[in-house]
Amino acid sequence: GAETVSVVGDWNQWDPEADVMKDADDDGVWELRLKLESDQVYQYQFIIDDEEWVPDPRAPVKVDDGFGGTNSVLDV
């Protein structure tokens, strides 16, 4: 039921407007293609409806975000 979803992380300086995702066919799956540097480890979260920050529920690795929550980790 989300209206907007963004992915934020250390590659885009946690900017909610940098990587806005799309649900082109209204199936509830939000998607985005990113070009990230290889041999890097990135931390990220999703922002739902411009206010709710959530880690990726499917990410196998999560770390403390320093604010009482968790960041998802992507090892490229």
mmCIF file of N, CA and C in Angstrom:
data_model
loop_
_atom_site.group_PDB
_atom_site.id
_atom_site.type_symbol
_atom_site.label_atom_id
_atom_site.label_comp_id
_atom_site.label_asym_id
_atom_site.label_seq_id
_atom_site.Cartn_x
_atom_site.Cartn_y
_atom_site.Cartn_z
ATOM 1 N N GLY A 1 0.792 -1.202 0.000
ATOM 2 C CA GLY A 1 0.000 0.000 0.000
ATOM 3 C C GLY A 1 0.834 1.266 0.000
ATOM 4 N N ALA A 2 2.132 1.170 -0.262
ATOM 5 C CA ALA A 2 2.984 2.363 -0.259
ATOM 6 C C ALA A 2 2.686 3.246 -1.465
ATOM 7 N N GLU A 3 2.825 4.533 -1.261
ATOM 8 C CA GLU A 3 2.692 5.496 -2.359
ATOM 9 C C GLU A 3 4.039 5.781 -3.013
ATOM 10 N N THR A 4 5.105 5.830 -2.206
ATOM 11 C CA THR A 4 6.457 6.060 -2.715
ATOM 12 C C THR A 4 7.443 5.191 -1.941
ATOM 13 N N VAL A 5 8.503 4.771 -2.629
ATOM 14 C CA VAL A 5 9.598 4.036 -2.000
ATOM 15 C C VAL A 5 10.904 4.524 -2.611
ATOM 16 N N SER A 6 11.866 4.826 -1.748
ATOM 17 C CA SER A 6 13.212 5.191 -2.172
ATOM 18 C C SER A 6 14.189 4.248 -1.505
ATOM 19 N N VAL A 7 15.339 4.068 -2.131
ATOM 20 C CA VAL A 7 16.422 3.343 -1.479
ATOM 21 C C VAL A 7 17.530 4.360 -1.214
ATOM 22 N N VAL A 8 17.981 4.386 0.038
ATOM 23 C CA VAL A 8 19.035 5.310 0.434
ATOM 24 C C VAL A 8 20.192 4.507 1.008
ATOM 25 N N GLY A 9 21.387 5.021 0.800
ATOM 26 C CA GLY A 9 22.550 4.320 1.319
ATOM 27 C C GLY A 9 23.780 5.189 1.240
ATOM 28 N N ASP A 10 24.891 4.574 1.618
ATOM 29 C CA ASP A 10 26.113 5.370 1.631
ATOM 30 C C ASP A 10 26.597 5.731 0.228
ATOM 31 N N TRP A 11 26.118 5.064 -0.830
ATOM 32 C CA TRP A 11 26.515 5.428 -2.201
ATOM 33 C C TRP A 11 25.834 6.709 -2.667
ATOM 34 N N ASN A 12 24.683 7.068 -2.071
ATOM 35 C CA ASN A 12 23.987 8.291 -2.487
ATOM 36 C C ASN A 12 23.848 9.293 -1.338
ATOM 37 N N GLN A 13 24.710 9.145 -0.329
ATOM 38 C CA GLN A 13 24.742 10.030 0.831
ATOM 39 C C GLN A 13 23.385 10.078 1.550
ATOM 40 N N TRP A 14 22.661 8.965 1.515
ATOM 41 C CA TRP A 14 21.381 8.800 2.225
ATOM 42 C C TRP A 14 20.348 9.834 1.771
ATOM 43 N N ASP A 15 20.397 10.177 0.494
ATOM 44 C CA ASP A 15 19.489 11.177 -0.089
ATOM 45 C C ASP A 15 18.195 10.511 -0.557
ATOM 46 N N PRO A 16 17.056 10.802 0.072
ATOM 47 C CA PRO A 16 15.784 10.165 -0.290
ATOM 48 C C PRO A 16 15.305 10.456 -1.707
ATOM 49 N N GLU A 17 15.834 11.508 -2.319
ATOM 50 C CA GLU A 17 15.402 11.865 -3.663
ATOM 51 C C GLU A 17 16.317 11.303 -4.750
ATOM 52 N N ALA A 18 17.439 10.720 -4.367
ATOM 53 C CA ALA A 18 18.428 10.271 -5.349
ATOM 54 C C ALA A 18 18.005 9.008 -6.092
ATOM 55 N N ASP A 19 17.413 8.040 -5.390
ATOM 56 C CA ASP A 19 17.092 6.748 -5.995
ATOM 57 C C ASP A 19 15.659 6.336 -5.653
ATOM 58 N N VAL A 20 14.732 6.951 -6.358
ATOM 59 C CA VAL A 20 13.309 6.663 -6.169
ATOM 60 C C VAL A 20 12.962 5.408 -6.962
ATOM 61 N N MET A 21 12.298 4.481 -6.302
ATOM 62 C CA MET A 21 11.945 3.210 -6.931
ATOM 63 C C MET A 21 10.594 3.317 -7.628
ATOM 64 N N LYS A 22 10.295 2.359 -8.511
ATOM 65 C CA LYS A 22 9.043 2.337 -9.275
ATOM 66 C C LYS A 22 8.337 1.002 -9.079
ATOM 67 N N ASP A 23 7.025 1.051 -9.071
ATOM 68 C CA ASP A 23 6.182 -0.149 -9.131
ATOM 69 C C ASP A 23 5.372 -0.011 -10.418
ATOM 70 N N ALA A 24 6.025 -0.229 -11.531
ATOM 71 C CA ALA A 24 5.463 0.060 -12.853
ATOM 72 C C ALA A 24 4.171 -0.685 -13.152
ATOM 73 N N ASP A 25 4.043 -1.928 -12.674
ATOM 74 C CA ASP A 25 2.841 -2.703 -12.999
ATOM 75 C C ASP A 25 1.902 -2.888 -11.799
ATOM 76 N N ASP A 26 2.084 -2.061 -10.761
ATOM 77 C CA ASP A 26 1.222 -2.084 -9.569
ATOM 78 C C ASP A 26 1.078 -3.466 -8.949
ATOM 79 N N ASP A 27 2.177 -4.238 -8.949
ATOM 80 C CA ASP A 27 2.124 -5.573 -8.340
ATOM 81 C C ASP A 27 2.668 -5.588 -6.915
ATOM 82 N N GLY A 28 3.030 -4.391 -6.395
ATOM 83 C CA GLY A 28 3.559 -4.301 -5.046
ATOM 84 C C GLY A 28 5.052 -4.528 -4.952
ATOM 85 N N VAL A 29 5.701 -4.774 -6.093
ATOM 86 C CA VAL A 29 7.152 -4.968 -6.127
ATOM 87 C C VAL A 29 7.784 -3.686 -6.663
ATOM 88 N N TRP A 30 8.548 -3.020 -5.798
ATOM 89 C CA TRP A 30 9.210 -1.773 -6.167
ATOM 90 C C TRP A 30 10.605 -2.105 -6.669
ATOM 91 N N GLU A 31 10.997 -1.494 -7.805
ATOM 92 C CA GLU A 31 12.259 -1.850 -8.454
ATOM 93 C C GLU A 31 13.055 -0.618 -8.854
ATOM 94 N N LEU A 32 14.365 -0.834 -8.981
ATOM 95 C CA LEU A 32 15.283 0.204 -9.426
ATOM 96 C C LEU A 32 16.596 -0.464 -9.806
ATOM 97 N N ARG A 33 17.195 -0.034 -10.887
ATOM 98 C CA ARG A 33 18.527 -0.516 -11.274
ATOM 99 C C ARG A 33 19.550 0.538 -10.868
ATOM 100 N N LEU A 34 20.606 0.067 -10.229
ATOM 101 C CA LEU A 34 21.694 0.946 -9.814
ATOM 102 C C LEU A 34 23.006 0.422 -10.356
ATOM 103 N N LYS A 35 23.909 1.325 -10.681
ATOM 104 C CA LYS A 35 25.273 0.949 -11.021
ATOM 105 C C LYS A 35 26.134 1.288 -9.816
ATOM 106 N N LEU A 36 26.633 0.249 -9.170
ATOM 107 C CA LEU A 36 27.481 0.425 -8.004
ATOM 108 C C LEU A 36 28.857 -0.145 -8.299
ATOM 109 N N GLU A 37 29.868 0.414 -7.653
ATOM 110 C CA GLU A 37 31.228 -0.070 -7.841
ATOM 111 C C GLU A 37 31.377 -1.462 -7.241
ATOM 112 N N SER A 38 32.101 -2.314 -7.946
ATOM 113 C CA SER A 38 32.344 -3.659 -7.437
ATOM 114 C C SER A 38 33.408 -3.621 -6.340
ATOM 115 N N ASP A 39 33.515 -4.727 -5.615
ATOM 116 C CA ASP A 39 34.450 -4.854 -4.499
ATOM 117 C C ASP A 39 34.210 -3.810 -3.413
ATOM 118 N N GLN A 40 32.933 -3.492 -3.200
ATOM 119 C CA GLN A 40 32.547 -2.530 -2.176
ATOM 120 C C GLN A 40 31.471 -3.149 -1.283
ATOM 121 N N VAL A 41 31.373 -2.653 -0.072
ATOM 122 C CA VAL A 41 30.304 -3.039 0.846
ATOM 123 C C VAL A 41 29.491 -1.787 1.124
ATOM 124 N N TYR A 42 28.181 -1.869 0.885
ATOM 125 C CA TYR A 42 27.292 -0.724 1.035
ATOM 126 C C TYR A 42 26.272 -0.990 2.137
ATOM 127 N N GLN A 43 25.909 0.067 2.861
ATOM 128 C CA GLN A 43 24.812 0.003 3.814
ATOM 129 C C GLN A 43 23.643 0.771 3.227
ATOM 130 N N TYR A 44 22.422 0.280 3.507
ATOM 131 C CA TYR A 44 21.244 0.922 2.911
ATOM 132 C C TYR A 44 19.981 0.647 3.717
ATOM 133 N N GLN A 45 18.945 1.419 3.424
ATOM 134 C CA GLN A 45 17.599 1.237 3.937
ATOM 135 C C GLN A 45 16.614 1.703 2.867
ATOM 136 N N PHE A 46 15.366 1.330 3.050
ATOM 137 C CA PHE A 46 14.286 1.829 2.216
ATOM 138 C C PHE A 46 13.542 2.916 2.979
ATOM 139 N N ILE A 47 13.027 3.908 2.255
ATOM 140 C CA ILE A 47 12.152 4.922 2.849
ATOM 141 C C ILE A 47 10.787 4.779 2.187
ATOM 142 N N ILE A 48 9.803 4.510 2.996
ATOM 143 C CA ILE A 48 8.443 4.302 2.506
ATOM 144 C C ILE A 48 7.609 5.544 2.809
ATOM 145 N N ASP A 49 6.951 6.056 1.774
ATOM 146 C CA ASP A 49 6.092 7.236 1.880
ATOM 147 C C ASP A 49 6.780 8.420 2.556
ATOM 148 N N ASP A 50 8.049 8.616 2.245
ATOM 149 C CA ASP A 50 8.848 9.758 2.693
ATOM 150 C C ASP A 50 9.023 9.858 4.201
ATOM 151 N N GLU A 51 8.690 8.792 4.965
ATOM 152 C CA GLU A 51 8.828 8.930 6.414
ATOM 153 C C GLU A 51 9.290 7.674 7.143
ATOM 154 N N GLU A 52 8.958 6.507 6.674
ATOM 155 C CA GLU A 52 9.298 5.277 7.391
ATOM 156 C C GLU A 52 10.574 4.655 6.826
ATOM 157 N N TRP A 53 11.630 4.652 7.636
ATOM 158 C CA TRP A 53 12.910 4.072 7.244
ATOM 159 C C TRP A 53 12.919 2.618 7.686
ATOM 160 N N VAL A 54 13.150 1.691 6.749
ATOM 161 C CA VAL A 54 13.145 0.267 7.091
ATOM 162 C C VAL A 54 14.319 -0.452 6.416
ATOM 163 N N PRO A 55 14.941 -1.381 7.139
ATOM 164 C CA PRO A 55 15.970 -2.203 6.505
ATOM 165 C C PRO A 55 15.311 -3.186 5.543
ATOM 166 N N ASP A 56 16.092 -3.718 4.652
ATOM 167 C CA ASP A 56 15.619 -4.704 3.683
ATOM 168 C C ASP A 56 15.296 -6.005 4.430
ATOM 169 N N PRO A 57 14.038 -6.436 4.416
ATOM 170 C CA PRO A 57 13.691 -7.654 5.147
ATOM 171 C C PRO A 57 14.345 -8.908 4.574
ATOM 172 N N ARG A 58 14.820 -8.845 3.336
ATOM 173 C CA ARG A 58 15.458 -10.006 2.706
ATOM 174 C C ARG A 58 16.981 -9.977 2.759
ATOM 175 N N ALA A 59 17.546 -8.929 3.311
ATOM 176 C CA ALA A 59 19.011 -8.833 3.389
ATOM 177 C C ALA A 59 19.527 -9.811 4.448
ATOM 178 N N PRO A 60 20.484 -10.637 4.076
ATOM 179 C CA PRO A 60 21.007 -11.608 5.042
ATOM 180 C C PRO A 60 21.905 -10.986 6.110
ATOM 181 N N VAL A 61 22.443 -9.794 5.843
ATOM 182 C CA VAL A 61 23.345 -9.149 6.798
ATOM 183 C C VAL A 61 22.801 -7.767 7.131
ATOM 184 N N LYS A 62 22.750 -7.482 8.433
ATOM 185 C CA LYS A 62 22.341 -6.167 8.917
ATOM 186 C C LYS A 62 23.321 -5.721 9.989
ATOM 187 N N VAL A 63 23.502 -4.399 10.122
ATOM 188 C CA VAL A 63 24.392 -3.830 11.130
ATOM 189 C C VAL A 63 23.680 -2.690 11.852
ATOM 190 N N ASP A 64 24.177 -2.350 13.019
ATOM 191 C CA ASP A 64 23.652 -1.236 13.798
ATOM 192 C C ASP A 64 23.803 0.053 12.994
ATOM 193 N N ASP A 65 22.739 0.853 12.935
ATOM 194 C CA ASP A 65 22.808 2.101 12.164
ATOM 195 C C ASP A 65 23.280 3.292 12.989
ATOM 196 N N GLY A 66 23.512 3.094 14.295
ATOM 197 C CA GLY A 66 23.958 4.181 15.145
ATOM 198 C C GLY A 66 22.839 5.049 15.679
ATOM 199 N N PHE A 67 21.589 4.741 15.298
ATOM 200 C CA PHE A 67 20.429 5.516 15.734
ATOM 201 C C PHE A 67 19.377 4.621 16.388
ATOM 202 N N GLY A 68 19.783 3.433 16.826
ATOM 203 C CA GLY A 68 18.849 2.523 17.470
ATOM 204 C C GLY A 68 18.160 1.561 16.516
ATOM 205 N N GLY A 69 18.539 1.582 15.257
ATOM 206 C CA GLY A 69 17.963 0.686 14.253
ATOM 207 C C GLY A 69 19.032 -0.115 13.567
ATOM 208 N N THR A 70 18.692 -0.620 12.384
ATOM 209 C CA THR A 70 19.656 -1.404 11.615
ATOM 210 C C THR A 70 19.687 -0.969 10.161
ATOM 211 N N ASN A 71 20.869 -1.109 9.563
ATOM 212 C CA ASN A 71 21.045 -0.926 8.129
ATOM 213 C C ASN A 71 21.239 -2.299 7.496
ATOM 214 N N SER A 72 20.745 -2.456 6.303
ATOM 215 C CA SER A 72 21.023 -3.648 5.526
ATOM 216 C C SER A 72 22.401 -3.492 4.885
ATOM 217 N N VAL A 73 23.047 -4.618 4.603
ATOM 218 C CA VAL A 73 24.392 -4.585 4.017
ATOM 219 C C VAL A 73 24.359 -5.316 2.681
ATOM 220 N N LEU A 74 24.948 -4.672 1.675
ATOM 221 C CA LEU A 74 25.092 -5.256 0.346
ATOM 222 C C LEU A 74 26.567 -5.324 0.011
ATOM 223 N N ASP A 75 27.061 -6.523 -0.227
ATOM 224 C CA ASP A 75 28.465 -6.748 -0.579
ATOM 225 C C ASP A 75 28.525 -7.024 -2.074
ATOM 226 N N VAL A 76 29.011 -6.037 -2.855
ATOM 227 C CA VAL A 76 29.038 -6.142 -4.315
ATOM 228 C C VAL A 76 30.365 -6.696 -4.776
#
